[in-house]
DNA sequence: GATGAATGAGCATTCATTCAT
DNA sequence: AATGAATGAATGCTCATTCAT
């Protein structure tokens, strides 16, 4: 009755339902809400993701994968500074739960590996931009990764704000990453 | 076990236990964990704060009060730019849960009033700094309020980082607030 | 442990377990006691009745429905006086919690509607009996409704009494409803 | 500072506060509400009544004592039937928690003894009335004791009714106790 | 003797997870 | 493979009771 293809479709259905639900109501939203939003039974969620944490991890992997792909696409761009800005804008537009809390608390191996990939991809991007003089000399990919979520977190705290307001705060942060008027940074970024 | 006089001390005990617990494990940490950390019974928490929300609100009020007081102290400073930086450094050092999510979700009246005070105090500070040319011309107190939590949020995601790492990210954000090399900001900050 | 079909049975199981438990220990009996008596988990109670109040309301509706049905069956009886007595006997045999406190405090809409039905049905029954001269001229359906629980309440206070003792007290009350030797009643019954 | 007399006064204060509180909000009202109503500390309640049950028992004893005293006063009355009616009216006017549930569930020895006294006093009263032909020949003091609370229980279920409505239901019950038109009662009243 | 702070058992309710169908 | 019923651990909160002052 249900083909392999249906299973794949359901998995996607669940992932996007979960992304919406968690973005809207936080990760504490019950699994049942995700199931309802997907039009599926609660049991089906657990068939695909044995644990709620697994579902969250899959979401993170999905999201990080998209970011890695974009970063890799952008890594050869002429204007590396613009590329970094585009990357950060893309990240900000994904309202999903790209909190680093997640990146951090999700213990999933695959997720961890993906984060490593992301770190390398962003670092490449940032290194280019720094070398081109588009970013301050003392900033690293890790720094950018850590600042990546700032617009999202601000927006999460302002549920009624106009949807593009994040651009304002990304602009400020990005100005802080530029070489003009940069004051030397304390501490190394560490691992 | 505790005398009448210790009741006051217990309230403080509870507030700081709650601050630690919530900073470490998020607001979803159970009241029982707060009680255990304070070395008190669960019921005692509810004697002092009839509701979990009341406890959170008290925490917010406490914290915001400290920030308002500092902002008011700093408002007359010669170097207003340095004053803003000092204010942000102080805010970052308070590891407590000064998430805007809290500031926003706490429905307590007193807390709301305190937040209004904070907004006014920061705005005064920022206005001075802007007028002195220490901050970019298009930044407002509200913007600073929203960016105030960035170092804390980054640190929360990095539980094993060296304790002063926040200085690095505050430095970047603050460079973004300076007038040198500032690119005009999109959107008004709105209320 | 239970099939889809047993879910219906479980609802009944829970209702009768609750009826017994509440009749025996009062409505303040914990839900866990109801669950235990039904041989089910505490969570299962909440699956079927989202709230303790919902469970109580369902019980009331069930009970009142049975009474309404009987009253409607009896309304055409030849001997309306005997019909009223039969009705009251049936009500007394249902040990359940047909306290008016419940009828009153249950805020459930459906329950309220059912009580209206009951009042109308009893009133019809009583009106007939009064017209036939089987009841005193100054008694109403509302009065009978209010006296309906007397035997139950007496029995609840006498847990060790012989199970049919209620008949004695119903007999006394019913004699008080007869026209013979009736002294005029003070106050109207009011709504 | 506090004399023996104050202690006695406080005991009375507490008893009447408890009577009011429990009559108004049910026996589940917290001890703290009783203390507040009495204008005393919670601890003081427990000094006088080591247990909430003790307080309730004391209330019952108080109440039953009043009833016993009245019954004894009335036992020599000319019109014994009128005396029984007066006794029942007095009982109905005491809105307090004279539920038999209490009489039954209170395990206090003194309370039990007092109930024995009450039973004997009522029985004497009822015996006289029966002998005078004012009550049906098959009714006993125990029956009257059990029916004594009916008006109270009906009123408890009708919080908004006019305060004298109980007279209507006492009248019905009392008519049921009269010899006119009495149908023989089933079952002995038992102990 | 009086007070109110502290305590923990008890209760309603939610939700991740398991499993029979 | 999908479903939703059953389950119990966890949580916020209330309240009788104890006890230091």
CSV table of N, CA and C in Angstrom, one decimal, chain A residues 29-106:
chain,number,residue,atom,x,y,z
A,29,UNK,N,7.5,22.5,21.9
A,29,UNK,CA,6.2,22.1,21.3
A,29,UNK,C,6.1,20.6,21.3
A,30,UNK,N,5.0,20.0,21.6
A,30,UNK,CA,4.9,18.6,21.7
A,30,UNK,C,4.9,17.9,20.4
A,31,UNK,N,5.4,16.7,20.4
A,31,UNK,CA,5.5,15.9,19.1
A,31,UNK,C,4.1,15.8,18.5
A,32,UNK,N,3.1,15.7,19.3
A,32,UNK,CA,1.7,15.5,18.8
A,32,UNK,C,1.4,16.7,17.9
A,33,UNK,N,1.9,17.9,18.2
A,33,UNK,CA,1.6,19.1,17.4
A,33,UNK,C,2.2,18.9,16.1
A,34,UNK,N,3.4,18.4,16.1
A,34,UNK,CA,4.2,18.2,14.8
A,34,UNK,C,3.4,17.2,14.0
A,35,UNK,N,2.9,16.1,14.6
A,35,UNK,CA,2.2,15.1,13.9
A,35,UNK,C,0.9,15.7,13.3
A,36,UNK,N,0.2,16.4,14.1
A,36,UNK,CA,-1.0,17.0,13.6
A,36,UNK,C,-0.8,17.9,12.4
A,37,UNK,N,0.2,18.8,12.5
A,37,UNK,CA,0.6,19.7,11.5
A,37,UNK,C,0.9,18.9,10.2
A,38,UNK,N,1.5,17.8,10.4
A,38,UNK,CA,1.9,17.0,9.2
A,38,UNK,C,0.8,16.1,8.7
A,39,UNK,N,-0.3,16.1,9.4
A,39,UNK,CA,-1.5,15.3,9.0
A,39,UNK,C,-1.2,13.8,9.2
A,40,UNK,N,-0.3,13.5,10.1
A,40,UNK,CA,0.1,12.1,10.3
A,40,UNK,C,-0.2,11.7,11.8
A,41,UNK,N,-0.1,10.5,12.0
A,41,UNK,CA,-0.2,10.0,13.4
A,41,UNK,C,1.0,10.2,14.2
A,42,UNK,N,0.9,10.3,15.5
A,42,UNK,CA,2.0,10.5,16.4
A,42,UNK,C,3.0,9.3,16.2
A,43,UNK,N,2.5,8.1,16.1
A,43,UNK,CA,3.3,7.0,16.0
A,43,UNK,C,4.2,7.1,14.8
A,44,UNK,N,3.7,7.7,13.7
A,44,UNK,CA,4.5,7.8,12.5
A,44,UNK,C,5.8,8.6,12.7
A,45,UNK,N,5.6,9.7,13.5
A,45,UNK,CA,6.8,10.5,13.8
A,45,UNK,C,7.9,9.6,14.4
A,46,UNK,N,7.5,8.8,15.4
A,46,UNK,CA,8.5,8.0,16.0
A,46,UNK,C,9.0,6.8,15.2
A,47,UNK,N,8.3,6.5,14.2
A,47,UNK,CA,8.8,5.5,13.2
A,47,UNK,C,10.0,6.1,12.5
A,48,UNK,N,9.8,7.4,12.1
A,48,UNK,CA,10.9,8.0,11.3
A,48,UNK,C,12.0,8.5,12.2
A,49,UNK,N,11.6,9.0,13.4
A,49,UNK,CA,12.6,9.6,14.3
A,49,UNK,C,12.4,9.0,15.7
A,50,UNK,N,13.2,8.0,16.0
A,50,UNK,CA,12.9,7.2,17.2
A,50,UNK,C,12.8,8.0,18.5
A,51,UNK,N,13.4,9.2,18.4
A,51,UNK,CA,13.4,10.1,19.6
A,51,UNK,C,13.1,11.5,19.2
A,52,UNK,N,12.6,12.3,20.1
A,52,UNK,CA,12.4,13.7,19.7
A,52,UNK,C,13.7,14.3,19.4
A,53,UNK,N,14.8,14.0,20.1
A,53,UNK,CA,16.1,14.5,19.9
A,53,UNK,C,16.5,14.2,18.5
A,54,UNK,N,16.2,13.0,18.0
A,54,UNK,CA,16.6,12.6,16.7
A,54,UNK,C,15.9,13.5,15.6
A,55,UNK,N,14.6,13.9,15.9
A,55,UNK,CA,13.9,14.7,15.0
A,55,UNK,C,14.6,16.1,14.9
A,56,UNK,N,14.9,16.6,16.1
A,56,UNK,CA,15.6,17.9,16.2
A,56,UNK,C,16.9,17.8,15.5
A,57,UNK,N,17.7,16.8,15.7
A,57,UNK,CA,19.0,16.6,15.1
A,57,UNK,C,18.8,16.6,13.6
A,58,UNK,N,17.8,15.9,13.1
A,58,UNK,CA,17.6,15.8,11.7
A,58,UNK,C,17.3,17.2,11.1
A,59,UNK,N,16.6,18.0,11.9
A,59,UNK,CA,16.3,19.3,11.4
A,59,UNK,C,17.5,20.2,11.4
A,60,UNK,N,18.4,20.0,12.4
A,60,UNK,CA,19.6,20.8,12.4
A,60,UNK,C,20.5,20.3,11.2
A,61,UNK,N,20.6,19.0,11.0
A,61,UNK,CA,21.4,18.6,9.9
A,61,UNK,C,20.9,19.2,8.6
A,62,UNK,N,19.6,19.1,8.4
A,62,UNK,CA,19.0,19.7,7.2
A,62,UNK,C,19.4,21.1,7.0
A,63,UNK,N,19.2,21.8,8.1
A,63,UNK,CA,19.5,23.3,8.1
A,63,UNK,C,21.0,23.5,7.8
A,64,UNK,N,21.8,22.9,8.6
A,64,UNK,CA,23.2,23.1,8.4
A,64,UNK,C,23.7,22.7,7.0
A,65,UNK,N,23.1,21.6,6.5
A,65,UNK,CA,23.4,21.2,5.2
A,65,UNK,C,23.1,22.3,4.1
A,66,UNK,N,22.0,22.9,4.3
A,66,UNK,CA,21.7,24.0,3.4
A,66,UNK,C,22.7,25.1,3.5
A,67,UNK,N,23.1,25.4,4.7
A,67,UNK,CA,24.1,26.4,4.9
A,67,UNK,C,25.4,26.1,4.3
A,68,UNK,N,25.8,24.8,4.5
A,68,UNK,CA,27.1,24.3,4.0
A,68,UNK,C,27.0,24.4,2.5
A,69,UNK,N,25.9,24.0,1.9
A,69,UNK,CA,25.8,24.0,0.4
A,69,UNK,C,26.0,25.5,-0.1
A,70,UNK,N,25.3,26.4,0.6
A,70,UNK,CA,25.4,27.8,0.2
A,70,UNK,C,26.8,28.3,0.3
A,71,UNK,N,27.4,28.0,1.5
A,71,UNK,CA,28.8,28.5,1.7
A,71,UNK,C,29.7,27.9,0.6
A,72,UNK,N,29.5,26.7,0.3
A,72,UNK,CA,30.4,26.1,-0.8
A,72,UNK,C,30.1,26.7,-2.1
A,73,UNK,N,28.9,27.0,-2.4
A,73,UNK,CA,28.6,27.7,-3.6
A,73,UNK,C,29.2,29.1,-3.7
A,74,UNK,N,29.3,29.8,-2.5
A,74,UNK,CA,29.7,31.1,-2.5
A,74,UNK,C,31.2,31.3,-2.4
A,75,UNK,N,31.9,30.1,-2.1
A,75,UNK,CA,33.3,30.2,-1.8
A,75,UNK,C,34.2,30.8,-2.9
A,76,UNK,N,33.7,30.6,-4.2
A,76,UNK,CA,34.5,31.1,-5.3
A,76,UNK,C,34.2,32.5,-5.8
A,77,UNK,N,33.2,33.1,-5.1
A,77,UNK,CA,32.7,34.4,-5.6
A,77,UNK,C,33.8,35.4,-5.7
A,78,UNK,N,33.6,36.3,-6.6
A,78,UNK,CA,34.6,37.4,-6.8
A,78,UNK,C,34.7,38.2,-5.6
A,79,UNK,N,33.6,38.8,-5.2
A,79,UNK,CA,33.5,39.7,-4.0
A,79,UNK,C,33.2,38.8,-2.8
A,80,UNK,N,34.3,38.4,-2.1
A,80,UNK,CA,34.1,37.5,-1.0
A,80,UNK,C,33.4,38.2,0.2
A,81,UNK,N,33.5,39.5,0.3
A,81,UNK,CA,32.8,40.2,1.4
A,81,UNK,C,31.3,40.1,1.1
A,82,UNK,N,30.9,40.4,-0.1
A,82,UNK,CA,29.5,40.3,-0.4
A,82,UNK,C,29.0,38.9,-0.2
A,83,UNK,N,29.9,37.9,-0.5
A,83,UNK,CA,29.5,36.5,-0.3
A,83,UNK,C,29.2,36.3,1.2
A,84,UNK,N,30.0,36.7,2.0
A,84,UNK,CA,29.8,36.5,3.5
A,84,UNK,C,28.5,37.2,3.9
A,85,UNK,N,28.2,38.4,3.4
A,85,UNK,CA,27.0,39.1,3.7
A,85,UNK,C,25.8,38.3,3.2
A,86,UNK,N,25.9,37.8,2.0
A,86,UNK,CA,24.8,37.0,1.4
A,86,UNK,C,24.6,35.8,2.3
A,87,UNK,N,25.7,35.1,2.7
A,87,UNK,CA,25.5,33.9,3.5
A,87,UNK,C,24.8,34.3,4.8
A,88,UNK,N,25.2,35.3,5.4
A,88,UNK,CA,24.6,35.7,6.7
A,88,UNK,C,23.1,36.1,6.5
A,89,UNK,N,22.8,36.7,5.4
A,89,UNK,CA,21.4,37.1,5.1
A,89,UNK,C,20.6,35.8,4.9
A,90,UNK,N,21.1,34.9,4.2
A,90,UNK,CA,20.4,33.6,4.0
A,90,UNK,C,20.1,33.0,5.4
A,91,UNK,N,21.2,32.9,6.2
A,91,UNK,CA,21.0,32.3,7.5
A,91,UNK,C,19.9,33.0,8.3
A,92,UNK,N,19.9,34.3,8.2
A,92,UNK,CA,18.9,35.1,9.0
A,92,UNK,C,17.5,34.8,8.5
A,93,UNK,N,17.4,34.6,7.2
A,93,UNK,CA,16.0,34.4,6.6
A,93,UNK,C,15.4,33.1,7.1
A,94,UNK,N,16.3,32.1,7.3
A,94,UNK,CA,15.8,30.8,7.8
A,94,UNK,C,15.4,31.0,9.3
A,95,UNK,N,14.1,31.3,9.5
A,95,UNK,CA,13.7,31.5,10.9
A,95,UNK,C,13.9,30.3,11.8
A,96,UNK,N,14.0,29.1,11.1
A,96,UNK,CA,14.1,27.9,11.9
A,96,UNK,C,14.9,27.9,13.2
A,97,UNK,N,15.0,26.8,13.8
A,97,UNK,CA,15.7,26.8,15.1
A,97,UNK,C,17.2,26.6,14.9
A,98,UNK,N,17.8,27.7,14.2
A,98,UNK,CA,19.2,27.5,14.1
A,98,UNK,C,20.0,28.1,15.3
A,99,UNK,N,19.3,28.1,16.4
A,99,UNK,CA,20.0,28.4,17.6
A,99,UNK,C,21.3,27.6,17.7
A,100,UNK,N,22.3,28.3,18.2
A,100,UNK,CA,23.5,27.5,18.5
A,100,UNK,C,23.1,26.6,19.7
A,101,UNK,N,22.2,27.0,20.6
A,101,UNK,CA,21.9,26.0,21.7
A,101,UNK,C,21.7,24.7,21.1
A,102,UNK,N,21.0,24.6,20.0
A,102,UNK,CA,20.7,23.4,19.4
A,102,UNK,C,22.0,22.8,18.8
A,103,UNK,N,22.7,23.5,18.0
A,103,UNK,CA,23.9,23.0,17.5
A,103,UNK,C,24.7,22.4,18.6
A,104,UNK,N,24.7,23.1,19.7
A,104,UNK,CA,25.5,22.6,20.9
A,104,UNK,C,24.9,21.4,21.6
A,105,UNK,N,23.6,21.5,21.9
A,105,UNK,CA,23.1,20.4,22.7
A,105,UNK,C,22.7,19.1,22.0
A,106,UNK,N,22.6,19.3,20.7
A,106,UNK,CA,22.3,18.1,19.9
A,106,UNK,C,23.6,17.2,19.9
